[in-house]
Coordinates of N, CA and C in Angstrom, one line a residue:
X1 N -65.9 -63.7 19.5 CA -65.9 -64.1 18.1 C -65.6 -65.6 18.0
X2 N -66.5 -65.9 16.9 CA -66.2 -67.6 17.2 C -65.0 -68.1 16.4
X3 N -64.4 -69.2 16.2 CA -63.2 -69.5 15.8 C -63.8 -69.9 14.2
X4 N -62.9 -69.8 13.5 CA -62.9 -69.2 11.9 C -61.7 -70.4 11.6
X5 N -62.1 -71.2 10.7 CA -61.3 -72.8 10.7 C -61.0 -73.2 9.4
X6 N -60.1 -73.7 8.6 CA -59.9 -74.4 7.0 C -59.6 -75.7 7.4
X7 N -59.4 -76.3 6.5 CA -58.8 -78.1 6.3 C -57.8 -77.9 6.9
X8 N -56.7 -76.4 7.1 CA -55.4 -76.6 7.7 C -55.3 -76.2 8.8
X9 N -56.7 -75.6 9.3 CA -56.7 -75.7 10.9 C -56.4 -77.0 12.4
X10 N -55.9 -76.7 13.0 CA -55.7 -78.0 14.0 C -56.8 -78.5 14.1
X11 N -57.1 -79.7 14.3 CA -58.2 -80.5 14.8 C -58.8 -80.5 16.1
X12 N -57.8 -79.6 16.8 CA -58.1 -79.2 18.5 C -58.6 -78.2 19.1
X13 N -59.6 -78.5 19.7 CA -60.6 -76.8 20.0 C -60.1 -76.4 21.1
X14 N -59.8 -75.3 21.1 CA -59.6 -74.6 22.3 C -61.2 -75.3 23.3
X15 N -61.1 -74.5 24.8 CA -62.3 -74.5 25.8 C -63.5 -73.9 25.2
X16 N -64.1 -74.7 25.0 CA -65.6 -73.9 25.0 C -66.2 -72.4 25.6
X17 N -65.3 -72.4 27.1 CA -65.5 -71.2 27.6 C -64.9 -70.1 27.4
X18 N -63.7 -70.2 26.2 CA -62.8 -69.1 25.9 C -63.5 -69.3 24.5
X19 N -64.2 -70.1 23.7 CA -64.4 -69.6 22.0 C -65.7 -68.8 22.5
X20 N -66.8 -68.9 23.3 CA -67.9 -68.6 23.7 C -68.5 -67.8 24.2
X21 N -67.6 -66.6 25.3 CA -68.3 -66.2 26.3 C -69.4 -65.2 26.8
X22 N -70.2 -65.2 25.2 CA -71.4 -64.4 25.6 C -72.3 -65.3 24.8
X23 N -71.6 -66.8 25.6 CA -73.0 -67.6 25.4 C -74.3 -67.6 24.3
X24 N -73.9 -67.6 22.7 CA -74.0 -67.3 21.3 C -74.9 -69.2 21.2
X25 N -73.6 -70.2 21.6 CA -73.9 -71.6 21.3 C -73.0 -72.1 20.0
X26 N -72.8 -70.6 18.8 CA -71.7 -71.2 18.0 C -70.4 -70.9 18.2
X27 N -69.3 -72.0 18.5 CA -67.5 -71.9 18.9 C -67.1 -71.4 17.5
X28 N -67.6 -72.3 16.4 CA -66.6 -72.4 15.6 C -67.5 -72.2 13.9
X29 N -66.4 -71.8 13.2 CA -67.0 -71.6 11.8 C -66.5 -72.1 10.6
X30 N -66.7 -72.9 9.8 CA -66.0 -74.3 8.7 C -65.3 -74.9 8.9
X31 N -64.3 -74.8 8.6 CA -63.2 -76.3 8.7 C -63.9 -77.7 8.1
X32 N -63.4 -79.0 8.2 CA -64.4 -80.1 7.9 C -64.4 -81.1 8.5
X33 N -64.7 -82.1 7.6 CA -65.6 -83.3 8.6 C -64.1 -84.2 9.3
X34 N -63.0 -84.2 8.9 CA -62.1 -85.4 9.5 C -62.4 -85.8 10.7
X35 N -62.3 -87.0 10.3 CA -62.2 -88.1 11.6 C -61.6 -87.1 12.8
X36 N -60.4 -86.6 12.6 CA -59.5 -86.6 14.2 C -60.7 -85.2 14.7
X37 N -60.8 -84.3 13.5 CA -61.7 -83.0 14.5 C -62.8 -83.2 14.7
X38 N -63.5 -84.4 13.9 CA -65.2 -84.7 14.5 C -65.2 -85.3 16.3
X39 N -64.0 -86.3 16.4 CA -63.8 -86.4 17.6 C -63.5 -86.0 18.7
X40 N -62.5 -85.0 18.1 CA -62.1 -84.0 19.2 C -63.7 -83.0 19.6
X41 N -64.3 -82.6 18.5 CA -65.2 -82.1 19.0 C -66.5 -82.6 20.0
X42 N -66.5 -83.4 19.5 CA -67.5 -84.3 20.4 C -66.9 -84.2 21.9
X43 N -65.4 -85.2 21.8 CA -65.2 -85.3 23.4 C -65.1 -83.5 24.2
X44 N -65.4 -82.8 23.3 CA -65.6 -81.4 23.8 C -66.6 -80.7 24.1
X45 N -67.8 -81.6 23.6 CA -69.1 -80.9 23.8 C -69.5 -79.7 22.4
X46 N -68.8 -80.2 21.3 CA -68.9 -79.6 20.4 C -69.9 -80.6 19.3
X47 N -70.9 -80.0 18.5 CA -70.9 -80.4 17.1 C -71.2 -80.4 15.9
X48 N -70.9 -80.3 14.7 CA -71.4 -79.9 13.2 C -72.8 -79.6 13.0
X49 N -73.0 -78.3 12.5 CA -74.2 -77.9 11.7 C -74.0 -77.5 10.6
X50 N -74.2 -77.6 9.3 CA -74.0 -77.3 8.0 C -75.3 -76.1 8.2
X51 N -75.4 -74.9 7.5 CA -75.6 -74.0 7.5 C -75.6 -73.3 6.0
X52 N -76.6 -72.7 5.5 CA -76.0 -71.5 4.2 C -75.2 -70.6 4.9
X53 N -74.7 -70.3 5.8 CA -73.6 -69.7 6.0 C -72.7 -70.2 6.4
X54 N -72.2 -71.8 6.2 CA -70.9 -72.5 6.1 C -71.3 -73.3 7.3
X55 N -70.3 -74.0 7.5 CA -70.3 -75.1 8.6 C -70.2 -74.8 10.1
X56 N -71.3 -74.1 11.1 CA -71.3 -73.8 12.3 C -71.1 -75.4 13.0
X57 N -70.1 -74.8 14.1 CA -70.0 -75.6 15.0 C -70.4 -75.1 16.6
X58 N -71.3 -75.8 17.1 CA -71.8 -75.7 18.1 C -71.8 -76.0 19.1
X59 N -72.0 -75.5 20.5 CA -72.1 -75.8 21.9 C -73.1 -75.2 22.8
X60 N -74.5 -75.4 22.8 CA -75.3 -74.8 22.9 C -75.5 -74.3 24.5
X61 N -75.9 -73.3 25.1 CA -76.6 -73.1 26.5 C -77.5 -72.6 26.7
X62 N -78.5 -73.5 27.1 CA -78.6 -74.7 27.9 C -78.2 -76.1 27.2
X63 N -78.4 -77.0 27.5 CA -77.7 -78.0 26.8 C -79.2 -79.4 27.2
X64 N -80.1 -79.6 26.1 CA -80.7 -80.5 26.5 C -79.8 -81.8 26.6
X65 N -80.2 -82.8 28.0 CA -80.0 -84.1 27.7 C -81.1 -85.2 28.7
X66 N -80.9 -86.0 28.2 CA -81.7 -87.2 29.0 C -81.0 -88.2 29.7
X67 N -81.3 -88.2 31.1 CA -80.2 -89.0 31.9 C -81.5 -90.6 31.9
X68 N -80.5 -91.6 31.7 CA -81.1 -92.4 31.6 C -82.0 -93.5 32.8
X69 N -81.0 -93.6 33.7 CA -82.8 -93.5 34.9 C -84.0 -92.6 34.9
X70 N -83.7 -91.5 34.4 CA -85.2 -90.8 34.6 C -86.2 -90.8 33.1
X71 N -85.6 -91.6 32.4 CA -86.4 -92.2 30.8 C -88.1 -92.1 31.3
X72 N -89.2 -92.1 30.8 CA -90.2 -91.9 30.7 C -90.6 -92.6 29.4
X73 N -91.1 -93.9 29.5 CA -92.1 -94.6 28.2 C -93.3 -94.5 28.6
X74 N -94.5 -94.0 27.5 CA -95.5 -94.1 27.8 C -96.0 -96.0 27.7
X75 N -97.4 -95.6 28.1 CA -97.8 -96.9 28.3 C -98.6 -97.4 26.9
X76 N -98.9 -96.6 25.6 CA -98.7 -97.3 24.1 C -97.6 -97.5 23.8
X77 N -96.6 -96.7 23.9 CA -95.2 -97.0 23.4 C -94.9 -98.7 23.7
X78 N -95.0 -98.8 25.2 CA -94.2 -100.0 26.0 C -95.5 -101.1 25.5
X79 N -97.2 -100.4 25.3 CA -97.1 -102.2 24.6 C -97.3 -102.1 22.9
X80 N -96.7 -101.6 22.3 CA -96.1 -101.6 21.1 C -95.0 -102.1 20.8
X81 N -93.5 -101.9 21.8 CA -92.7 -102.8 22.2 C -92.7 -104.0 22.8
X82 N -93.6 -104.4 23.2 CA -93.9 -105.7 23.7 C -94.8 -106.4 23.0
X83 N -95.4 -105.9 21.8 CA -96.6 -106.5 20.6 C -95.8 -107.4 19.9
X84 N -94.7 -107.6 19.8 CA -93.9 -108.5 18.8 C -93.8 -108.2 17.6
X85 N -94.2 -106.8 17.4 CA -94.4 -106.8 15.7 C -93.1 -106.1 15.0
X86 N -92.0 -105.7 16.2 CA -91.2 -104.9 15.6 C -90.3 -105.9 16.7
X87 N -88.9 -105.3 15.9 CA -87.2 -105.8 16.1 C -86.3 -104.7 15.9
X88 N -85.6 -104.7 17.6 CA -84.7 -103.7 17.0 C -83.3 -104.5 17.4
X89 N -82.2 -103.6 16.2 CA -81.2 -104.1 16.2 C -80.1 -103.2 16.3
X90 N -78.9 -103.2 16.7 CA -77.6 -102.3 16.9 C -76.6 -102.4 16.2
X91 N -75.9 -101.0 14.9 CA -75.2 -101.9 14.5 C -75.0 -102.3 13.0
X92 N -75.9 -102.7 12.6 CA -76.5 -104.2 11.7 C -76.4 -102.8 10.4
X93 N -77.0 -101.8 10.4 CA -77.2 -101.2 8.6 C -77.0 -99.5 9.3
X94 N -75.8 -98.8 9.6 CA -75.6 -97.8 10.2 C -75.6 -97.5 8.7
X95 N -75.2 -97.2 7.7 CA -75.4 -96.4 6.6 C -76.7 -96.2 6.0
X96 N -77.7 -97.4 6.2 CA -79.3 -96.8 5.9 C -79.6 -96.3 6.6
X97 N -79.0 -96.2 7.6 CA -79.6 -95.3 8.9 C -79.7 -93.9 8.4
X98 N -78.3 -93.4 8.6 CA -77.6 -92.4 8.3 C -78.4 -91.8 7.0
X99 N -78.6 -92.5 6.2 CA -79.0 -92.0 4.3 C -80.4 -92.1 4.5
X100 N -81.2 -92.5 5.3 CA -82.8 -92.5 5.7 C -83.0 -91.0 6.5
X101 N -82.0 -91.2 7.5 CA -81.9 -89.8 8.1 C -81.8 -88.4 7.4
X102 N -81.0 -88.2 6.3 CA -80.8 -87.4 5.4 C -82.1 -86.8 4.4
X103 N -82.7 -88.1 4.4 CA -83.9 -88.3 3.2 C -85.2 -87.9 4.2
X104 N -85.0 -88.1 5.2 CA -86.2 -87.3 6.4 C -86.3 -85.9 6.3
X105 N -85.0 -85.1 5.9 CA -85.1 -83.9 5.9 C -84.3 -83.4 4.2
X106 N -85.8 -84.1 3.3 CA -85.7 -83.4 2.4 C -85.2 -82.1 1.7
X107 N -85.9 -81.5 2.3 CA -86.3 -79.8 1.9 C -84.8 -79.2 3.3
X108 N -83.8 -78.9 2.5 CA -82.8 -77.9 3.3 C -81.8 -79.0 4.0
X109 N -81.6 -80.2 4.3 CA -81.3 -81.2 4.9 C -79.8 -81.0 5.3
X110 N -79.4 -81.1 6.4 CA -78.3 -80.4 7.0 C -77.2 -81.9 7.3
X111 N -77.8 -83.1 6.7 CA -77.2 -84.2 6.6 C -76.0 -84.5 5.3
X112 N -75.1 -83.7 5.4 CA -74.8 -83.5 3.6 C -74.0 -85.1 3.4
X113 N -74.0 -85.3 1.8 CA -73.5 -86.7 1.8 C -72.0 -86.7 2.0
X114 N -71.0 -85.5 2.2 CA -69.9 -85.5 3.1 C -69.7 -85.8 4.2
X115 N -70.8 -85.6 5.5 CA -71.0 -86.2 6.2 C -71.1 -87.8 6.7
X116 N -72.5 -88.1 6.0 CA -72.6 -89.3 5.4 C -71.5 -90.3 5.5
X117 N -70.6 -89.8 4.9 CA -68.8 -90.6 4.8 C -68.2 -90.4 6.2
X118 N -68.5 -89.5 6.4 CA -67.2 -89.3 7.5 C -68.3 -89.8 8.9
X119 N -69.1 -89.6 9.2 CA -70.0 -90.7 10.4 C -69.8 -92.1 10.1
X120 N -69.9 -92.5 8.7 CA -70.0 -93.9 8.6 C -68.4 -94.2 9.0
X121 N -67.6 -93.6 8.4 CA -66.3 -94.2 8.8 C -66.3 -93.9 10.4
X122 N -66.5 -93.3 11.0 CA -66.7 -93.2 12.7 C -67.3 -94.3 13.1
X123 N -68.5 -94.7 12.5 CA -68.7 -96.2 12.4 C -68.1 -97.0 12.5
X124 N -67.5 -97.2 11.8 CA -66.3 -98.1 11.5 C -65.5 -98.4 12.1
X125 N -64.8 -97.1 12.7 CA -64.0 -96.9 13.8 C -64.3 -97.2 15.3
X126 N -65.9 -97.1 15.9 CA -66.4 -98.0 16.1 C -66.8 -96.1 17.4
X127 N -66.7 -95.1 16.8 CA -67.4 -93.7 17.6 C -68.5 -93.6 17.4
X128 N -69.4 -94.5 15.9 CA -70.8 -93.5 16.0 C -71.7 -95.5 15.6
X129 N -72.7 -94.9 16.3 CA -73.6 -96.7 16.6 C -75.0 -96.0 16.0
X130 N -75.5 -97.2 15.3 CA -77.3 -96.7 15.0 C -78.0 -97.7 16.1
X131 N -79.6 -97.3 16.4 CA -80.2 -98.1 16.9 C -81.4 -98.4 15.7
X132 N -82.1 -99.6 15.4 CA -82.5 -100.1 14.0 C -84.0 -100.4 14.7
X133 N -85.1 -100.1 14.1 CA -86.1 -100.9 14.1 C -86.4 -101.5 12.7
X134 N -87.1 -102.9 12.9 CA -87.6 -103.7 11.7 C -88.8 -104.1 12.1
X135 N -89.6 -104.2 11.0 CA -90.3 -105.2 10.8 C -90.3 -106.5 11.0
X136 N -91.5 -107.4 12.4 CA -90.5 -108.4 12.6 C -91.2 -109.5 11.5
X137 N -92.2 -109.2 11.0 CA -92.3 -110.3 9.8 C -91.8 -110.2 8.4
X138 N -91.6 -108.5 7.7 CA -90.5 -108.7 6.6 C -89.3 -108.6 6.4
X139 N -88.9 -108.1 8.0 CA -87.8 -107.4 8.0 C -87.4 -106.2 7.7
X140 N -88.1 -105.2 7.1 CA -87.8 -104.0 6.6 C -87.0 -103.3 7.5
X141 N -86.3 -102.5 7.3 CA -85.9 -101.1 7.8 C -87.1 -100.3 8.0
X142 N -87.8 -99.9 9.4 CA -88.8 -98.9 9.5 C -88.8 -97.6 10.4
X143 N -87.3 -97.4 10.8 CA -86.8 -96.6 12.3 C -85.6 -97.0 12.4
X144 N -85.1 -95.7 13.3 CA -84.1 -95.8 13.6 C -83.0 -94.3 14.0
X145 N -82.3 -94.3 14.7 CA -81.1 -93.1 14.9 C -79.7 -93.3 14.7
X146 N -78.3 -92.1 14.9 CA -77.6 -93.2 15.2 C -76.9 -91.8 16.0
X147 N -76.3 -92.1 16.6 CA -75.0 -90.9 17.3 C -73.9 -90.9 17.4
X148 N -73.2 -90.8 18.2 CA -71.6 -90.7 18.4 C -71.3 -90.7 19.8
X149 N -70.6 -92.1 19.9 CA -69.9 -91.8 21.7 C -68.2 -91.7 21.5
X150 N -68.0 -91.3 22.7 CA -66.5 -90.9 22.9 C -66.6 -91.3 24.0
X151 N -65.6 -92.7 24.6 CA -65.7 -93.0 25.8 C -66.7 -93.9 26.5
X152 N -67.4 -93.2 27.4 CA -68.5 -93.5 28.1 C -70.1 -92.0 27.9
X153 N -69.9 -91.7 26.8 CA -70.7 -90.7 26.3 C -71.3 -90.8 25.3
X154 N -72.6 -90.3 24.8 CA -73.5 -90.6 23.7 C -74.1 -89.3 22.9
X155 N -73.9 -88.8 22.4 CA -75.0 -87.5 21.5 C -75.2 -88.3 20.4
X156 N -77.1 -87.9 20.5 CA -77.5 -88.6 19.4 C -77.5 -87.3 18.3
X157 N -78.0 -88.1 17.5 CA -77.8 -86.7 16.4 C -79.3 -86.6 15.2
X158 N -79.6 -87.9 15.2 CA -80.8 -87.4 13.8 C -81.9 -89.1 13.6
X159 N -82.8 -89.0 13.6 CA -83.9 -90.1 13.7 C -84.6 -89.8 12.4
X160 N -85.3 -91.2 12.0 CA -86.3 -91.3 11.2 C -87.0 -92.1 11.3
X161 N -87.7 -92.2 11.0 CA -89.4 -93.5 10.8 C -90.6 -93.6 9.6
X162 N -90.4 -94.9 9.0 CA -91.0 -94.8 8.2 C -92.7 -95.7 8.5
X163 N -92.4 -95.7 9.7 CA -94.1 -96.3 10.4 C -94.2 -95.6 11.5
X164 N -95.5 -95.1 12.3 CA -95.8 -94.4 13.3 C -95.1 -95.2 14.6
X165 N -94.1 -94.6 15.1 CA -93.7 -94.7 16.6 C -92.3 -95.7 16.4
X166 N -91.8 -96.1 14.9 CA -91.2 -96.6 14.9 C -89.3 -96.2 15.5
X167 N -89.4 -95.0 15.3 CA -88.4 -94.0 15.4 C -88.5 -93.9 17.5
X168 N -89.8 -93.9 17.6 CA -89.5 -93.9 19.0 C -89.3 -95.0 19.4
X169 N -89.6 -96.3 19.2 CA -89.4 -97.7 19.4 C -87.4 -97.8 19.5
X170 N -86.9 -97.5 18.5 CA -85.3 -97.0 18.4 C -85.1 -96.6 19.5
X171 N -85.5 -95.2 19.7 CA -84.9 -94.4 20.7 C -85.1 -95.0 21.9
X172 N -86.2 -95.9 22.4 CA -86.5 -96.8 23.3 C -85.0 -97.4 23.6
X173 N -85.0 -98.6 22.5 CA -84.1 -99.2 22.6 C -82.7 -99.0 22.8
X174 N -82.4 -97.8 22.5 CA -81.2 -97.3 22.0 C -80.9 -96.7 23.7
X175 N -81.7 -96.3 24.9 CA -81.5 -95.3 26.0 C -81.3 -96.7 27.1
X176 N -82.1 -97.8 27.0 CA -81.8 -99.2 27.3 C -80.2 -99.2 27.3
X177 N -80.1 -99.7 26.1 CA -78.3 -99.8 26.1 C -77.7 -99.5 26.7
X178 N -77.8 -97.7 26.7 CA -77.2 -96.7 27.2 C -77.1 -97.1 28.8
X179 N -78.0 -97.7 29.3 CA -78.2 -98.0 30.3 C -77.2 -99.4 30.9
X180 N -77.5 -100.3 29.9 CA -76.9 -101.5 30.1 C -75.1 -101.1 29.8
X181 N -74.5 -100.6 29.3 CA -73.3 -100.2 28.9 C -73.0 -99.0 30.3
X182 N -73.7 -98.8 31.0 CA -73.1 -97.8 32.1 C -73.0 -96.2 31.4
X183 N -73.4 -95.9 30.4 CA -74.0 -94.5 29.9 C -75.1 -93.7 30.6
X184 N -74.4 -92.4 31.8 CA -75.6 -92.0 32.5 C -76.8 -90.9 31.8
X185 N -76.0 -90.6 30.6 CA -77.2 -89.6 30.0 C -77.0 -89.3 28.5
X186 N -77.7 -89.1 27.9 CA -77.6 -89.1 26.5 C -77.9 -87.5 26.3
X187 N -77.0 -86.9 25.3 CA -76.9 -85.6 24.6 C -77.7 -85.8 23.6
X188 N -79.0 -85.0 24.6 CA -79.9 -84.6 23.0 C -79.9 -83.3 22.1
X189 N -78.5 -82.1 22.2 CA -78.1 -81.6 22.0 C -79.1 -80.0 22.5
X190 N -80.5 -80.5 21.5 CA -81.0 -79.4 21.7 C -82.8 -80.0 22.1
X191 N -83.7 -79.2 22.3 CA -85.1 -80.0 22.8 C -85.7 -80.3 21.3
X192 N -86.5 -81.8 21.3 CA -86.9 -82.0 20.3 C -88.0 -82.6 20.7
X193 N -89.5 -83.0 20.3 CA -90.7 -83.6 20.6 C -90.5 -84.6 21.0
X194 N -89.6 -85.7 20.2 CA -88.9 -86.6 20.7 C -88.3 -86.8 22.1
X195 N -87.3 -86.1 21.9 CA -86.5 -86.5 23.2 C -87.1 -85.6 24.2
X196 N -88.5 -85.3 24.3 CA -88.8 -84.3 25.4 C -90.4 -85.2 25.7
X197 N -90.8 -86.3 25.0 CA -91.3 -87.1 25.4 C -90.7 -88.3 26.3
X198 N -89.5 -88.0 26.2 CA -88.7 -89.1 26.9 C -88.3 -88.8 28.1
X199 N -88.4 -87.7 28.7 CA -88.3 -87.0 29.5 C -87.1 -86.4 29.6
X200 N -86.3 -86.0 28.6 CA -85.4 -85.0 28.3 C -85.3 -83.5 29.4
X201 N -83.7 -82.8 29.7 CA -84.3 -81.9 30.7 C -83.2 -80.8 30.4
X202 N -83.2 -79.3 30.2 CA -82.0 -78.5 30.2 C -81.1 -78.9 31.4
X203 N -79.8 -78.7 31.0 CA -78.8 -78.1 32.0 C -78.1 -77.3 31.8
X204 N -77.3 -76.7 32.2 CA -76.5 -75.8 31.8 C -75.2 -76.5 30.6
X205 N -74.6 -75.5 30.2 CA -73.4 -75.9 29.5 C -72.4 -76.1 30.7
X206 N -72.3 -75.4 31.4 CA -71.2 -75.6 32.5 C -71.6 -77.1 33.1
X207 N -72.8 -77.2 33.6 CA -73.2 -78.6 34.1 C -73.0 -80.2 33.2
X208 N -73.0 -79.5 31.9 CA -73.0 -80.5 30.9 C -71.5 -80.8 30.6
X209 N -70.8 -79.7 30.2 CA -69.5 -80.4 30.1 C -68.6 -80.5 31.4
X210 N -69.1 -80.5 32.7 CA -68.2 -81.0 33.5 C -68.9 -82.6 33.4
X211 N -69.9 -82.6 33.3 CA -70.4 -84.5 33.2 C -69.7 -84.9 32.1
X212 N -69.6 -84.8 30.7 CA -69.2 -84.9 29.6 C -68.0 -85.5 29.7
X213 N -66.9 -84.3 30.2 CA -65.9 -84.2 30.4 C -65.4 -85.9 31.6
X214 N -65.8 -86.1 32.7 CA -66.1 -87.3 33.1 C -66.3 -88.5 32.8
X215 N -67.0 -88.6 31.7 CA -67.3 -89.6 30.8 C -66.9 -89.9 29.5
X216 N -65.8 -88.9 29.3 CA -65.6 -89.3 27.9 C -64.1 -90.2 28.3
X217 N -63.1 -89.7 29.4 CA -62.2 -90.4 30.1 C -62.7 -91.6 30.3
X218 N -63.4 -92.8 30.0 CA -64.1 -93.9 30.1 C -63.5 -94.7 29.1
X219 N -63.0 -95.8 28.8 CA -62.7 -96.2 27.6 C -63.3 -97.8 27.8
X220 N -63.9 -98.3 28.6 CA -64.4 -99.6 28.6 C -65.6 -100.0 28.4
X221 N -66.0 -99.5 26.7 CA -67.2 -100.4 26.0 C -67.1 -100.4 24.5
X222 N -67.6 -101.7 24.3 CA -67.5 -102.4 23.3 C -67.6 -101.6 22.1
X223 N -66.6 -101.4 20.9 CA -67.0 -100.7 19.7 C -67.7 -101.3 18.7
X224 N -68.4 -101.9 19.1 CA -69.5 -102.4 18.2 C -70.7 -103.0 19.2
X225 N -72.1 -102.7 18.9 CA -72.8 -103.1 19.9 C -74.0 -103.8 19.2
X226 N -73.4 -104.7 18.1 CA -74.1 -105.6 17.6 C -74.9 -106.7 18.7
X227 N -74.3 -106.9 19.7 CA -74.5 -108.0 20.9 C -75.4 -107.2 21.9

């Protein structure tokens, strides 16, 4: 049975392998967004799904992710990146991110504006980073993601684009980073067209949170990755 949670529940999850063990993928069920339990969850391989049946919290098996040496850009992608026509940036407008993200999934949108607040403050705090594409002649906002690290770990969580490829231009840029900051793989939680053009790959949950676990003990990078 999964764990059954209010606002006066501890912020501390038990092991994944004791809420879980007939491998379901949901640990946990309501509780809310605070800062200290969104954390804890994360550095646990846990994360929020709002639901009409309350707030599942998740740990999925298999566990997609994308290790960032084995990235895969096609060859329009990379000269679309190299055309000059787009800018991306780190950082710079994590709340249009976030509120674009929301507005991508109109119909049923699992982005609630509760959330909204409590990622942007993670922001702030300096756990959740967007990756930005622009327009490089008006500047617009046209793409973009943003996720959540703990440590030396990354789960992305939700993309949008408001021009063709712009959203993957982001995700480009954003796995780069991951690379340049010593991030060996990015948590794409579950398989998406996206992240499985990127060459995204299952692992197990066992495989995933002993890497996880490894990386979130990392405390040496920058909480802001405007640079």
């Amino acid at each position: 049975m999964p764990l059954w949670l209010n606002e006066a529940s501890s912020p501390h999850f038990p092991p994944v392998e004791r809420l879980d063990p007939e491998h379901t993928g949901i640990v946990a069920v309501n509780g809310d967004f605070s800062i200290e339990r969104l954390i804890n969850a994360y550095a646990n391989g846990i994360f929020p799904w709002p639901s009409d049946y309350g707030l599942l919290w998740h740990s999925p098996d298999p566990r997609y992710v994308l290790f960032t040496d084995d990235v895969h850009l096609s060859r329009s992608l990379l000269k679309q990146i190299r055309s000059g026509r787009f800018e991306t940036r780190f950082d710079t407008n994590f709340a249009s991110v976030i509120r674009l993200c929301s507005e991508e999934r109109k119909r049923g949108t699992w982005i609630l504006p509760e959330m909204q607040t409590a990622y942007t403050r993670l922001h702030e705090l300096g756990y959740a980073h967007s990756a930005e594409t622009y327009d490089a002649e008006t500047g617009e906002l046209i793409g973009g993601l943003y996720g959540v690290s703990i440590g030396k770990s990354f789960a992305g969580e939700s993309c949008f684009f408001r021009r063709d490829n712009a959203g993957k231009i982001a995700f480009a840029a954003l796995v780069a980073k991951l690379g340049e900051l010593g991030i060996p793989f990015m948590d794409c939680q579950m398989e998406t067209p996206l992240s499985k053009s990127f060459g995204g790959v299952f692992v197990s949950r066992k495989q995933y949170l002993t890497m996880l676990r490894r990386q979130v003990q990392q405390q040496d990078i920058p909480k802001n990755w405007m640079m």
